[in-house]
Amino acid sequence: MIKFTVIGGNASQDLAKRLAKKLKAAYIRTELKTFPDGENKITFSSKPKKSKIIVVQSIYPPVDSNLIQCLSIISKAKQFSSNVIAVIPYMGYARQDKEFLLGEVVTIQVIAKLFKAIGATKIIVIDIHSPTGLKYFKISAKNVSAVSELVKYFKKLKLRKPLVVSPDSGGKNRAKEFARLLKTNYITLKKQRNRKTGKVRIVSSNLKEVIGKDLILVDDMINTGGSIIKATEFLKKQKCQRVFVACTHALLVGNAERKIKKSGVSQIVSTNTIPGNTSIVDVSNIVANTLM
Ligand code: R5P
């Protein structure tokens, strides 16, 4: 008898297939048809057999569509199993985990309620923006870090004593862990973001320790690229050598990738939580390990 069935949502088919292979699980594809008015129809390619079901679907753009697809797949999966685990490699809306400005909706809390209501028994996410977001899930919720997998990639590049840099204080622990695994040092920049316009600026003072060094900027996600671009421009002024970027989720909206390269970044390395040009690090192993 099989233990697991993995169902891949449209946003995460490749990762879901890899996960199924690692778990020796049955794999069910979903087909998505989007009607001219934007409504989605989802069809399971086959009927799940008796087993624990794992639904894999990232919530990247189109965020609301991928979210509703995810909830719909979970709801259908519940007809076949009482145990449906949601693997959300990239959890959208996780940055809205507080009422930063008066009147804002804490959207991640709304999403957490939806996952419970639809019957997900457990949720697994990868490098959620902050642990605060996970607290709203009133079902078993686990965050898995992709840092170890990103570090494995950077070890292969054999950079000479690179310095790990967090673009802001919120990413300090991530950079610290990255540096520990890479057996090198880290520093943290000071970043300010205007909560109304979203614009960022680096307010660190001069940094002697970056002079002549290859740097690895480590962040959980790249959205517009603003944080990475500002950090790179600042670091280049400080006369560093090459700047590499390591992040878990590369959303790279609009022409962010081109703008980041133009600012002087040598390479962007991200994971397959979001498929794309830079997603060269596979996270299926670390997800499989938490499920086995
Ligand atoms: C913010 O705190 C996050 O860790 C990222 O630095 C941020 O979301 C990246 O967004 P953007 O690429 O638009 O600057």
CSV table of C-alpha atoms and ligand atoms in Angstrom, one decimal:
chain,number,residue,atom,x,y,z
A,1,MET,CA,0.0,0.0,0.0
A,2,ILE,CA,1.3,3.5,-0.8
A,3,LYS,CA,1.8,5.9,2.1
A,4,PHE,CA,1.6,9.2,0.3
A,5,THR,CA,-0.1,10.6,-2.8
A,6,VAL,CA,1.4,13.9,-4.0
A,7,ILE,CA,-0.9,16.3,-6.0
A,8,GLY,CA,0.8,19.0,-7.9
A,9,GLY,CA,-1.0,22.3,-8.3
A,10,ASN,CA,-0.4,24.3,-11.5
A,11,ALA,CA,2.1,26.6,-9.9
A,12,SER,CA,4.4,23.8,-8.6
A,13,GLN,CA,4.1,20.8,-10.9
A,14,ASP,CA,7.8,20.2,-11.3
A,15,LEU,CA,8.6,20.5,-7.6
A,16,ALA,CA,5.6,18.3,-6.7
A,17,LYS,CA,6.9,15.6,-9.1
A,18,ARG,CA,10.4,15.7,-7.6
A,19,LEU,CA,8.9,15.4,-4.2
A,20,ALA,CA,6.7,12.4,-5.2
A,21,LYS,CA,9.8,10.7,-6.5
A,22,LYS,CA,11.8,11.3,-3.3
A,23,LEU,CA,8.9,10.0,-1.2
A,24,LYS,CA,8.2,7.0,-3.5
A,25,ALA,CA,4.6,8.4,-3.6
A,26,ALA,CA,1.9,8.2,-6.2
A,27,TYR,CA,1.7,11.4,-8.3
A,28,ILE,CA,-1.4,13.2,-9.5
A,29,ARG,CA,-1.2,16.1,-11.9
A,30,THR,CA,-3.9,18.8,-12.0
A,31,GLU,CA,-5.0,20.4,-15.2
A,32,LEU,CA,-6.0,24.1,-15.1
A,33,LYS,CA,-8.3,25.8,-17.5
A,34,THR,CA,-8.8,29.5,-17.1
A,35,PHE,CA,-11.9,30.9,-18.7
A,36,PRO,CA,-12.0,34.3,-20.5
A,37,ASP,CA,-13.5,35.9,-17.4
A,38,GLY,CA,-10.6,34.7,-15.2
A,39,GLU,CA,-12.3,31.9,-13.4
A,40,ASN,CA,-10.4,28.7,-13.0
A,41,LYS,CA,-11.4,25.1,-13.5
A,42,ILE,CA,-9.1,22.4,-12.0
A,43,THR,CA,-9.3,18.7,-12.9
A,44,PHE,CA,-7.4,15.9,-11.2
A,45,SER,CA,-5.6,13.7,-13.8
A,46,SER,CA,-6.6,10.5,-11.7
A,47,LYS,CA,-8.4,9.5,-8.6
A,48,PRO,CA,-6.2,9.4,-5.4
A,49,LYS,CA,-5.9,6.0,-3.7
A,50,LYS,CA,-6.2,5.5,0.1
A,51,SER,CA,-3.2,7.4,1.5
A,52,LYS,CA,-2.0,10.6,3.1
A,53,ILE,CA,-2.3,13.3,0.5
A,54,ILE,CA,0.2,16.1,0.0
A,55,VAL,CA,-0.9,19.1,-2.0
A,56,VAL,CA,2.0,21.2,-3.4
A,57,GLN,CA,1.2,24.7,-4.7
A,58,SER,CA,3.1,27.9,-4.3
A,59,ILE,CA,1.3,31.2,-3.9
A,60,TYR,CA,3.3,33.5,-6.3
A,61,PRO,CA,1.8,35.7,-8.9
A,62,PRO,CA,-1.0,35.6,-9.9
A,63,VAL,CA,-1.2,35.3,-6.2
A,64,ASP,CA,-5.0,35.3,-5.7
A,65,SER,CA,-5.5,32.8,-8.5
A,66,ASN,CA,-2.8,30.4,-7.2
A,67,LEU,CA,-4.3,30.7,-3.7
A,68,ILE,CA,-7.8,29.8,-4.7
A,69,GLN,CA,-6.4,26.9,-6.8
A,70,CYS,CA,-4.6,25.6,-3.8
A,71,LEU,CA,-7.6,25.8,-1.6
A,72,SER,CA,-9.8,24.1,-4.2
A,73,ILE,CA,-7.3,21.2,-4.6
A,74,ILE,CA,-7.2,20.7,-0.9
A,75,SER,CA,-11.0,20.7,-0.7
A,76,LYS,CA,-11.3,18.1,-3.4
A,77,ALA,CA,-8.4,16.0,-1.9
A,78,LYS,CA,-10.4,15.9,1.4
A,79,GLN,CA,-13.0,13.7,-0.4
A,80,PHE,CA,-10.3,11.0,-0.6
A,81,SER,CA,-8.3,11.3,2.6
A,82,SER,CA,-8.8,12.7,6.1
A,83,ASN,CA,-5.1,13.6,6.1
A,84,VAL,CA,-4.3,16.3,3.6
A,85,ILE,CA,-1.0,18.2,4.1
A,86,ALA,CA,-0.5,21.5,2.3
A,87,VAL,CA,3.0,22.1,1.1
A,88,ILE,CA,3.2,25.8,0.2
A,89,PRO,CA,6.8,26.3,-1.0
A,90,TYR,CA,6.3,30.1,-1.3
A,91,MET,CA,3.6,31.5,1.0
A,92,GLY,CA,2.3,34.7,-0.5
A,93,TYR,CA,0.9,37.5,1.7
A,94,ALA,CA,3.3,36.4,4.5
A,95,ARG,CA,4.7,40.0,4.6
A,96,GLN,CA,1.4,41.3,5.7
A,97,ASP,CA,1.6,39.7,9.1
A,98,LYS,CA,0.9,42.9,11.2
A,99,GLU,CA,-1.2,46.0,11.1
A,100,PHE,CA,1.9,48.1,10.2
A,101,LEU,CA,-0.2,51.2,9.4
A,102,LEU,CA,-3.6,51.8,11.0
A,103,GLY,CA,-6.5,50.2,9.1
A,104,GLU,CA,-4.4,47.5,7.3
A,105,VAL,CA,-5.8,44.0,7.1
A,106,VAL,CA,-3.5,41.2,8.4
A,107,THR,CA,-4.0,39.1,5.2
A,108,ILE,CA,-1.9,36.2,6.3
A,109,GLN,CA,-4.3,35.7,9.2
A,110,VAL,CA,-7.2,35.5,6.8
A,111,ILE,CA,-5.4,32.9,4.7
A,112,ALA,CA,-4.5,30.9,7.8
A,113,LYS,CA,-8.2,30.7,8.6
A,114,LEU,CA,-9.1,29.6,5.1
A,115,PHE,CA,-6.6,26.7,5.2
A,116,LYS,CA,-8.1,25.5,8.5
A,117,ALA,CA,-11.7,25.9,7.2
A,118,ILE,CA,-11.0,23.9,4.0
A,119,GLY,CA,-9.6,21.0,6.1
A,120,ALA,CA,-5.8,21.1,5.6
A,121,THR,CA,-4.4,19.0,8.5
A,122,LYS,CA,-0.9,20.4,8.4
A,123,ILE,CA,0.9,23.1,6.5
A,124,ILE,CA,4.6,23.1,5.5
A,125,VAL,CA,6.2,26.3,4.1
A,126,ILE,CA,9.7,27.2,3.1
A,127,ASP,CA,11.4,30.2,4.5
A,128,ILE,CA,8.3,32.1,5.4
A,129,HIS,CA,9.0,35.9,5.6
A,130,SER,CA,8.9,35.8,9.4
A,131,PRO,CA,7.8,33.4,12.1
A,132,THR,CA,4.9,35.8,13.0
A,133,GLY,CA,3.0,34.6,10.0
A,134,LEU,CA,3.0,31.0,11.0
A,135,LYS,CA,1.5,31.8,14.4
A,136,TYR,CA,-1.9,32.5,12.8
A,137,PHE,CA,-2.3,28.9,11.5
A,138,LYS,CA,-4.4,27.1,14.1
A,139,ILE,CA,-3.3,23.7,12.5
A,140,SER,CA,0.1,22.1,12.7
A,141,ALA,CA,2.4,24.5,10.8
A,142,LYS,CA,6.1,24.0,10.0
A,143,ASN,CA,8.7,26.2,8.4
A,144,VAL,CA,11.6,24.6,6.5
A,145,SER,CA,14.8,26.5,5.8
A,146,ALA,CA,16.3,26.4,2.4
A,147,VAL,CA,19.6,28.0,3.6
A,148,SER,CA,21.5,24.7,3.8
A,149,GLU,CA,20.6,23.9,0.1
A,150,LEU,CA,21.6,27.4,-1.1
A,151,VAL,CA,24.9,27.1,0.8
A,152,LYS,CA,25.6,23.7,-0.9
A,153,TYR,CA,25.5,25.5,-4.2
A,154,PHE,CA,27.8,28.3,-3.1
A,155,LYS,CA,30.3,25.8,-1.7
A,156,LYS,CA,30.7,24.5,-5.2
A,157,LEU,CA,31.5,28.0,-6.5
A,158,LYS,CA,34.7,27.9,-4.3
A,159,LEU,CA,34.7,31.7,-3.7
A,160,ARG,CA,37.7,32.9,-1.6
A,161,LYS,CA,36.5,33.7,1.9
A,162,PRO,CA,33.3,35.5,0.7
A,163,LEU,CA,31.5,37.8,3.1
A,164,VAL,CA,27.8,37.1,3.7
A,165,VAL,CA,25.6,40.3,3.8
A,166,SER,CA,22.0,40.7,5.0
A,167,PRO,CA,20.4,43.7,3.3
A,168,ASP,CA,18.4,44.4,6.5
A,169,SER,CA,18.3,43.6,10.2
A,170,GLY,CA,15.2,41.4,9.7
A,171,GLY,CA,17.4,38.9,7.7
A,172,LYS,CA,20.2,38.9,10.3
A,173,ASN,CA,19.6,35.3,11.5
A,174,ARG,CA,19.4,34.0,8.0
A,175,ALA,CA,22.7,35.6,7.0
A,176,LYS,CA,24.3,34.3,10.3
A,177,GLU,CA,23.2,30.7,9.5
A,178,PHE,CA,24.3,31.0,5.9
A,179,ALA,CA,27.8,32.2,7.0
A,180,ARG,CA,28.0,29.5,9.7
A,181,LEU,CA,27.4,26.7,7.2
A,182,LEU,CA,29.7,28.3,4.6
A,183,LYS,CA,32.3,28.8,7.4
A,184,THR,CA,32.7,32.5,6.8
A,185,ASN,CA,31.7,35.8,8.3
A,186,TYR,CA,28.6,38.0,7.9
A,187,ILE,CA,27.5,41.6,8.3
A,188,THR,CA,24.1,43.2,8.3
A,189,LEU,CA,23.1,46.4,6.5
A,190,LYS,CA,20.6,49.0,7.7
A,191,LYS,CA,17.7,49.4,5.4
A,192,GLN,CA,14.8,51.7,5.6
A,193,ARG,CA,11.5,51.2,3.7
A,194,ASN,CA,8.9,53.8,3.3
A,195,ARG,CA,5.7,52.0,4.3
A,196,LYS,CA,3.6,54.1,2.0
A,197,THR,CA,5.6,54.1,-1.2
A,198,GLY,CA,7.5,50.9,-0.7
A,199,LYS,CA,10.8,52.6,-1.6
A,200,VAL,CA,14.0,51.5,0.2
A,201,ARG,CA,17.3,53.1,1.1
A,202,ILE,CA,20.4,51.8,2.8
A,203,VAL,CA,21.4,53.9,5.8
A,204,SER,CA,24.5,52.1,6.9
A,205,SER,CA,27.7,54.1,7.3
A,206,ASN,CA,31.0,53.2,5.5
A,207,LEU,CA,32.1,49.6,5.8
A,208,LYS,CA,35.8,48.8,5.6
A,209,GLU,CA,35.3,45.0,5.9
A,210,VAL,CA,33.8,44.7,2.4
A,211,ILE,CA,36.8,46.2,0.5
A,212,GLY,CA,38.2,43.8,-2.0
A,213,LYS,CA,35.8,40.9,-0.9
A,214,ASP,CA,33.4,38.8,-2.9
A,215,LEU,CA,30.0,39.2,-1.2
A,216,ILE,CA,26.9,37.1,-1.0
A,217,LEU,CA,23.7,39.1,-0.4
A,218,VAL,CA,21.3,36.7,1.3
A,219,ASP,CA,17.6,37.4,1.5
A,220,ASP,CA,14.3,35.4,1.8
A,221,MET,CA,12.8,36.9,-1.3
A,222,ILE,CA,13.3,39.3,-4.2
A,223,ASN,CA,10.2,41.1,-5.3
A,224,THR,CA,10.9,44.3,-7.2
A,225,GLY,CA,14.6,44.0,-6.7
A,226,GLY,CA,14.7,47.4,-4.9
A,227,SER,CA,16.4,46.0,-1.7
A,228,ILE,CA,19.1,44.1,-3.6
A,229,ILE,CA,19.8,46.9,-6.0
A,230,LYS,CA,20.1,49.5,-3.3
A,231,ALA,CA,22.3,47.2,-1.3
A,232,THR,CA,24.5,46.4,-4.3
A,233,GLU,CA,24.9,50.0,-5.2
A,234,PHE,CA,26.0,50.8,-1.7
A,235,LEU,CA,28.4,47.9,-1.5
A,236,LYS,CA,30.0,48.6,-4.8
A,237,LYS,CA,30.7,52.2,-3.6
A,238,GLN,CA,32.5,50.6,-0.7
A,239,LYS,CA,34.8,49.0,-3.2
A,240,CYS,CA,33.8,45.3,-2.8
A,241,GLN,CA,34.6,42.7,-5.5
A,242,ARG,CA,31.8,40.7,-7.0
A,243,VAL,CA,28.3,40.6,-5.5
A,244,PHE,CA,26.3,37.3,-5.7
A,245,VAL,CA,22.7,37.0,-4.5
A,246,ALA,CA,21.2,34.0,-2.8
A,247,CYS,CA,17.5,34.0,-2.1
A,248,THR,CA,14.8,31.4,-1.5
A,249,HIS,CA,12.0,33.0,-3.5
A,250,ALA,CA,12.8,34.9,-6.6
A,251,LEU,CA,9.6,36.6,-7.6
A,252,LEU,CA,11.5,39.1,-9.8
A,253,VAL,CA,8.4,41.0,-10.8
A,254,GLY,CA,8.5,43.1,-14.0
A,255,ASN,CA,12.1,43.6,-15.2
A,256,ALA,CA,13.7,43.1,-11.8
A,257,GLU,CA,16.2,40.5,-13.0
A,258,ARG,CA,17.6,42.9,-15.7
A,259,LYS,CA,17.7,45.8,-13.2
A,260,ILE,CA,19.5,43.7,-10.6
A,261,LYS,CA,22.1,42.5,-13.2
A,262,LYS,CA,22.5,46.1,-14.3
A,263,SER,CA,23.3,47.3,-10.8
A,264,GLY,CA,26.4,45.0,-10.9
A,265,VAL,CA,25.2,41.6,-9.5
A,266,SER,CA,27.2,38.8,-11.0
A,267,GLN,CA,24.7,36.0,-10.3
A,268,ILE,CA,21.3,35.5,-8.7
A,269,VAL,CA,20.8,32.1,-7.2
A,270,SER,CA,17.3,31.1,-6.0
A,271,THR,CA,15.3,27.9,-5.3
A,272,ASN,CA,12.6,26.2,-7.2
A,273,THR,CA,9.9,27.3,-4.7
A,274,ILE,CA,9.2,29.7,-7.6
A,275,PRO,CA,10.1,28.4,-11.1
A,276,GLY,CA,12.2,30.8,-13.2
A,277,ASN,CA,15.6,31.6,-14.8
A,278,THR,CA,17.4,31.8,-11.5
A,279,SER,CA,15.8,28.8,-9.7
A,280,ILE,CA,18.7,26.4,-9.7
A,281,VAL,CA,18.5,25.0,-6.2
A,282,ASP,CA,16.1,22.2,-5.6
A,283,VAL,CA,14.2,22.1,-2.3
A,284,SER,CA,12.4,18.7,-2.8
A,285,ASN,CA,14.9,17.0,-0.6
A,286,ILE,CA,14.4,19.2,2.5
A,287,VAL,CA,10.6,19.0,2.1
A,288,ALA,CA,10.8,15.2,1.7
A,289,ASN,CA,12.9,14.9,4.8
A,290,THR,CA,10.3,16.7,7.0
A,291,LEU,CA,7.6,14.4,5.7
A,292,MET,CA,9.5,11.0,6.1
B,1,R5P,C1,11.8,42.4,3.2
B,1,R5P,O1,11.9,42.6,4.4
B,1,R5P,C2,12.2,41.1,2.5
B,1,R5P,O2,13.0,40.3,3.3
B,1,R5P,C3,12.8,41.4,1.2
B,1,R5P,O3,14.0,42.1,1.3
B,1,R5P,C4,11.9,42.3,0.3
B,1,R5P,O4,10.6,41.8,0.3
B,1,R5P,C5,12.3,42.3,-1.1
B,1,R5P,O5,11.5,43.1,-1.8
B,1,R5P,P1,12.0,44.0,-3.0
B,1,R5P,O6,12.8,43.1,-3.9
B,1,R5P,O7,10.8,44.6,-3.6
B,1,R5P,O8,12.9,45.1,-2.4
